[in-house]
Amino acid sequence: MELAYIPSPSRGVIHLGPIPLRGYAFCIIIGVFVAVWLGNKRWVARGGRAGTVADIAVWAVPFGLLGGRLYHVITDYELYFSEGRDWVDAFKVWEGGLGIWGAIALGAVGAWIGCRRRGIPLPAYADAIAPGIALAQAVGRWGNWFNQELYGKPTDLPWALHITSSTDGRVPGYYHPTFLYESLWCVGVALLVIWADRRFKLGHGRAFALYVAAYCTGRGWIEYMRIDDAHHILGLRLNVWTAIIVFLLAVTYIVVSAKKRPGREEVVEPGADAADGEAEANEKPDTDATDGADEKTDADDKAEAEVADEAGSAKKT
């Protein structure tokens, strides 16, 4: 009998009348809000306008969801297109299955479109949003907990995950909670990027590249622990190879970018300073008018006092 373990939800969906409320979808939505909230704070601190991050996210998020789903379906095509499978299931995102590699790649395309429409450099935007993406991943991984998926090898550790479902080939038992490991790792990645960005004034996409490199480091060993079916190349899971390649690309970008474009962008959003200046100018006339009114009142009081004095002198005379 296990005295301590992480229980799995008995179900990953609650029906509110005819409307299904799915835990996986809620985790994704909450993660997006966290990413936009933190990204907006960092963007404003860099000199951008409030709301710009959310405007660009309108482009980046749908592209990211599409890219994440495409990566999953392509790399695990047998789950949807092999004999006995229904290809319609490929569109059921709420049942799980989003590849972070595809989400980041196609999400970057959406962000590029949004940035181009606003005349904003994509690397600066990526630097601002990077820690938020890591936190969004940390929240999103709990969606795997709701679906009882993507767990690791069997274990008797006190924090073992208790899998109770036997559908889709699952074997009930106690396993490494790899969703929790990755969630905690992503929180650490977010804190690392925030610290490094403040300490070294990272710019031109280097904060984002640091996030990518740090995430890949953790994803590599966490992926190695998982026991779900996956394609293997030279004895390693496909996602392990992906993590290695992307890590090397990210580190190379940091080194090359630091030499070619040291420092940080001075202006991240053209016109943001001018807009702030106009806002201050619009407030200034109101203050001047108030000051003028106060001066007028003082003058009126002085004039009334002089008239009263003259009247008093005349009366005495």
Coordinates of C-alpha atoms in Angstrom, one line a residue:
M1 CA 0.0 0.0 0.0
E2 CA 1.4 3.4 -1.0
L3 CA 1.3 5.9 1.8
A4 CA 2.0 8.9 -0.4
Y5 CA 1.5 9.6 -4.0
I6 CA 0.0 12.2 -6.4
P7 CA -3.6 11.2 -7.3
S8 CA -4.9 11.6 -10.8
P9 CA -8.2 13.2 -11.5
S10 CA -11.0 10.8 -11.9
R11 CA -12.0 12.6 -15.0
G12 CA -10.5 15.5 -17.1
V13 CA -13.8 17.1 -18.0
I14 CA -16.8 18.5 -16.1
H15 CA -20.1 19.1 -17.9
L16 CA -21.9 22.3 -17.2
G17 CA -25.2 21.3 -18.7
P18 CA -24.4 20.6 -22.4
I19 CA -21.1 22.5 -22.2
P20 CA -18.0 20.4 -21.5
L21 CA -15.3 22.1 -19.4
R22 CA -12.0 20.4 -20.0
G23 CA -9.1 20.7 -17.6
Y24 CA -6.6 20.5 -20.5
A25 CA -8.1 23.5 -22.3
F26 CA -8.3 25.5 -19.1
C27 CA -4.6 25.0 -18.5
I28 CA -3.8 26.2 -22.0
I29 CA -6.0 29.3 -21.6
I30 CA -4.6 30.2 -18.2
G31 CA -1.1 29.8 -19.5
V32 CA -1.8 32.2 -22.4
F33 CA -3.1 34.8 -20.0
V34 CA -0.1 34.4 -17.8
A35 CA 2.3 34.8 -20.7
V36 CA 0.5 37.9 -22.0
W37 CA 0.3 39.5 -18.5
L38 CA 4.0 39.1 -17.8
G39 CA 5.0 39.9 -21.3
N40 CA 3.1 43.2 -21.2
K41 CA 4.8 44.2 -17.9
R42 CA 8.2 43.5 -19.4
W43 CA 7.4 45.2 -22.7
V44 CA 6.3 48.4 -20.9
A45 CA 9.4 48.3 -18.8
R46 CA 11.4 48.2 -22.0
G47 CA 9.7 51.3 -23.3
G48 CA 6.8 49.8 -25.3
R49 CA 3.1 50.6 -25.1
A50 CA 0.7 48.8 -22.8
G51 CA -1.5 46.4 -24.8
T52 CA 0.9 45.8 -27.6
V53 CA 1.9 42.3 -26.4
A54 CA -1.8 41.3 -26.3
D55 CA -2.4 42.7 -29.8
I56 CA 0.5 40.7 -31.3
A57 CA -0.6 37.6 -29.2
V58 CA -3.9 37.7 -31.2
W59 CA -1.7 36.6 -34.2
A60 CA 0.9 34.4 -32.3
V61 CA -1.5 32.3 -30.2
P62 CA -3.6 30.8 -33.0
F63 CA -0.5 30.2 -35.1
G64 CA 1.1 28.5 -32.1
L65 CA -1.8 26.2 -31.4
L66 CA -1.9 25.2 -35.1
G67 CA 1.8 24.6 -35.1
G68 CA 1.8 22.6 -31.9
R69 CA -1.0 20.4 -33.2
L70 CA 0.6 19.9 -36.6
Y71 CA 3.9 18.8 -35.0
H72 CA 2.1 16.3 -32.8
V73 CA 0.0 14.9 -35.6
I74 CA 2.9 14.6 -38.0
T75 CA 5.3 13.0 -35.5
D76 CA 2.6 10.6 -34.1
Y77 CA 0.6 10.1 -37.3
E78 CA -0.1 6.5 -36.5
L79 CA -2.4 7.6 -33.7
Y80 CA -4.8 9.1 -36.3
F81 CA -4.1 7.5 -39.7
S82 CA -3.3 3.9 -39.0
E83 CA -5.8 1.0 -39.3
G84 CA -8.6 1.2 -36.8
R85 CA -8.0 4.9 -36.1
D86 CA -10.3 7.8 -37.0
W87 CA -8.5 10.7 -38.7
V88 CA -11.1 13.1 -37.3
D89 CA -9.4 12.7 -33.9
A90 CA -6.5 14.7 -35.3
F91 CA -8.7 17.8 -34.9
K92 CA -9.6 17.1 -31.2
V93 CA -7.0 19.4 -29.6
W94 CA -8.9 19.2 -26.3
E95 CA -7.9 15.6 -25.9
G96 CA -4.2 16.5 -25.7
G97 CA -1.4 16.6 -28.1
L98 CA 0.4 19.8 -28.7
G99 CA 4.1 19.8 -29.6
I100 CA 6.0 22.7 -28.1
W101 CA 8.5 22.7 -31.0
G102 CA 5.8 23.3 -33.6
A103 CA 4.0 25.8 -31.3
I104 CA 7.1 27.9 -30.9
A105 CA 8.0 27.7 -34.6
L106 CA 4.6 28.6 -36.1
G107 CA 3.8 30.9 -33.2
A108 CA 6.9 32.9 -34.1
V109 CA 5.5 33.3 -37.6
G110 CA 2.3 34.7 -36.2
A111 CA 4.3 37.0 -33.9
W112 CA 6.3 38.2 -36.9
I113 CA 3.2 39.1 -38.8
G114 CA 1.9 41.0 -35.7
C115 CA 5.2 42.8 -35.2
R116 CA 5.5 43.7 -38.8
R117 CA 2.1 45.3 -38.8
R118 CA 3.1 47.4 -35.8
G119 CA 6.7 48.2 -37.0
I120 CA 8.2 46.4 -34.1
P121 CA 11.4 44.3 -34.2
L122 CA 10.5 40.6 -33.5
P123 CA 13.6 39.9 -31.4
A124 CA 12.7 42.6 -28.9
Y125 CA 9.2 41.2 -28.6
A126 CA 10.5 37.7 -28.2
D127 CA 12.8 38.8 -25.4
A128 CA 9.9 40.4 -23.6
I129 CA 7.6 37.4 -23.9
A130 CA 10.2 34.6 -23.3
P131 CA 9.7 34.2 -19.5
G132 CA 5.9 34.3 -19.9
I133 CA 6.1 31.5 -22.5
A134 CA 8.0 29.4 -20.0
L135 CA 5.4 30.0 -17.3
A136 CA 2.6 29.2 -19.8
Q137 CA 4.3 25.9 -20.4
A138 CA 4.5 25.3 -16.6
V139 CA 0.7 25.8 -16.3
G140 CA -0.1 24.0 -19.6
R141 CA 1.7 20.8 -18.4
W142 CA -0.9 20.3 -15.8
G143 CA -3.3 19.6 -18.6
N144 CA -1.4 16.3 -19.0
W145 CA -2.3 15.5 -15.4
F146 CA -6.0 16.0 -16.1
N147 CA -5.7 13.6 -19.1
Q148 CA -3.5 11.1 -17.3
E149 CA -0.8 11.2 -20.0
L150 CA 2.9 11.6 -20.6
Y151 CA 4.0 10.1 -17.4
G152 CA 7.4 8.4 -16.8
K153 CA 8.8 5.1 -15.7
P154 CA 7.4 3.2 -12.7
T155 CA 8.6 4.4 -9.3
D156 CA 7.9 3.9 -5.6
L157 CA 8.9 7.5 -4.7
P158 CA 6.5 9.4 -2.4
W159 CA 5.7 11.8 -5.2
A160 CA 4.8 9.0 -7.6
L161 CA 1.8 9.7 -9.9
H162 CA -1.0 7.3 -9.5
I163 CA -2.4 6.4 -12.9
T164 CA -5.9 4.9 -12.7
S165 CA -7.1 4.9 -16.3
S166 CA -6.6 1.8 -18.5
T167 CA -7.7 3.3 -21.8
D168 CA -5.4 3.7 -24.8
G169 CA -3.0 1.0 -23.5
R170 CA -2.4 2.6 -20.1
V171 CA -1.5 0.3 -17.2
P172 CA -2.7 1.5 -13.8
G173 CA 0.1 2.0 -11.4
Y174 CA 2.6 4.5 -9.9
Y175 CA 4.9 6.4 -12.2
H176 CA 7.3 9.4 -12.3
P177 CA 5.2 12.5 -12.7
T178 CA 7.1 13.9 -15.7
F179 CA 4.4 16.6 -16.2
L180 CA 5.3 17.9 -12.7
Y181 CA 9.1 17.7 -13.4
E182 CA 8.7 19.7 -16.6
S183 CA 6.3 22.2 -15.0
L184 CA 8.8 23.0 -12.2
W185 CA 11.7 23.1 -14.7
C186 CA 9.8 25.7 -16.8
V187 CA 9.3 27.9 -13.7
G188 CA 13.0 27.7 -13.1
V189 CA 13.7 28.6 -16.7
A190 CA 11.4 31.7 -16.4
L191 CA 13.2 32.9 -13.3
L192 CA 16.6 32.3 -15.0
V193 CA 15.7 34.4 -18.0
I194 CA 14.3 37.2 -15.8
W195 CA 17.5 37.2 -13.7
A196 CA 19.9 37.0 -16.7
D197 CA 18.0 39.7 -18.6
R198 CA 18.3 42.1 -15.7
R199 CA 21.9 41.2 -14.9
F200 CA 23.3 41.2 -18.5
K201 CA 20.8 43.5 -20.3
L202 CA 20.1 40.9 -22.9
G203 CA 18.8 42.2 -26.2
H204 CA 18.2 41.3 -29.9
G205 CA 16.6 38.0 -29.1
R206 CA 19.2 36.7 -26.7
A207 CA 16.8 36.4 -23.8
F208 CA 14.5 34.3 -25.9
A209 CA 17.4 32.2 -27.1
L210 CA 18.4 31.6 -23.4
Y211 CA 14.9 30.4 -22.7
V212 CA 15.0 28.0 -25.6
A213 CA 18.4 26.6 -24.6
A214 CA 17.4 26.2 -20.9
Y215 CA 14.2 24.6 -21.8
C216 CA 15.8 22.1 -24.2
T217 CA 18.3 21.1 -21.4
G218 CA 15.5 20.1 -19.1
R219 CA 13.3 18.6 -21.9
G220 CA 16.1 16.3 -22.9
W221 CA 16.4 14.4 -19.6
I222 CA 12.7 14.6 -18.9
E223 CA 11.9 13.2 -22.3
Y224 CA 14.3 10.3 -21.7
M225 CA 12.2 9.3 -18.6
R226 CA 8.9 9.0 -20.5
I227 CA 7.6 5.6 -21.5
D228 CA 4.8 6.6 -23.9
D229 CA 5.2 5.4 -27.5
A230 CA 7.5 7.6 -29.6
H231 CA 9.7 7.4 -32.8
H232 CA 13.3 6.6 -32.1
I233 CA 16.4 7.5 -34.1
L234 CA 19.7 5.8 -33.2
G235 CA 18.2 4.7 -29.9
L236 CA 17.0 8.1 -28.8
R237 CA 13.5 9.5 -28.9
L238 CA 12.7 12.0 -31.7
N239 CA 12.0 14.8 -29.2
V240 CA 15.4 14.2 -27.5
W241 CA 17.1 14.7 -30.9
T242 CA 15.0 17.8 -31.4
A243 CA 16.0 19.2 -28.0
I244 CA 19.7 18.6 -28.8
I245 CA 19.5 20.3 -32.2
V246 CA 17.5 23.3 -31.0
F247 CA 19.7 23.7 -28.0
L248 CA 22.8 23.9 -30.2
L249 CA 21.1 26.4 -32.5
A250 CA 20.0 28.6 -29.5
V251 CA 23.5 28.7 -28.0
T252 CA 25.1 29.5 -31.4
Y253 CA 22.6 32.4 -31.8
I254 CA 23.5 33.8 -28.4
V255 CA 27.3 33.7 -29.2
V256 CA 27.0 35.1 -32.7
S257 CA 24.4 37.7 -31.8
A258 CA 26.4 39.0 -28.8
K259 CA 29.4 39.6 -31.2
K260 CA 27.5 41.2 -34.0
R261 CA 24.9 43.2 -32.0
P262 CA 26.0 43.7 -28.5
G263 CA 23.9 45.5 -26.0
R264 CA 20.1 46.0 -26.0
E265 CA 17.7 47.8 -28.3
E266 CA 17.2 51.5 -27.3
V267 CA 13.8 51.7 -29.0
V268 CA 11.5 48.7 -29.0
E269 CA 8.3 50.3 -30.3
P270 CA 8.5 53.4 -32.6
G271 CA 6.3 56.2 -31.5
A272 CA 5.8 54.9 -27.9
D273 CA 7.7 57.9 -26.4
A274 CA 5.8 60.4 -28.6
A275 CA 2.5 58.9 -27.6
D276 CA 3.5 59.2 -23.9
G277 CA 4.5 62.8 -24.5
E278 CA 1.2 63.7 -26.1
A279 CA -0.7 62.2 -23.2
E280 CA 1.3 64.3 -20.8
A281 CA 0.7 67.4 -23.0
N282 CA -3.0 66.7 -23.0
E283 CA -3.0 66.7 -19.2
K284 CA -0.9 69.9 -18.9
P285 CA -3.6 72.4 -20.2
D286 CA -6.0 71.2 -17.5
T287 CA -3.3 71.9 -14.8
D288 CA -2.5 75.3 -16.3
A289 CA -6.2 76.2 -16.4
T290 CA -6.5 75.3 -12.8
D291 CA -3.4 77.4 -11.9
G292 CA -4.8 80.3 -13.9
A293 CA -8.1 80.0 -12.1
D294 CA -6.3 80.1 -8.8
E295 CA -4.3 83.1 -9.8
K296 CA -7.5 84.9 -10.9
T297 CA -9.1 84.2 -7.6
D298 CA -6.2 85.6 -5.7
A299 CA -6.2 88.7 -7.9
D300 CA -10.0 89.2 -7.3
D301 CA -9.5 88.9 -3.6
K302 CA -6.8 91.5 -3.6
A303 CA -8.9 93.9 -5.7
E304 CA -11.9 93.5 -3.3
A305 CA -9.6 94.2 -0.3
E306 CA -8.4 97.4 -2.0
V307 CA -11.9 98.6 -2.7
A308 CA -12.9 97.9 0.9
D309 CA -10.0 99.9 2.2
E310 CA -10.8 102.9 -0.1
A311 CA -14.5 102.7 1.0
G312 CA -13.4 102.8 4.6
S313 CA -11.1 105.8 4.1
A314 CA -13.9 107.7 2.3
K315 CA -16.3 107.0 5.2
K316 CA -13.9 108.3 7.8
T317 CA -13.3 111.5 5.7

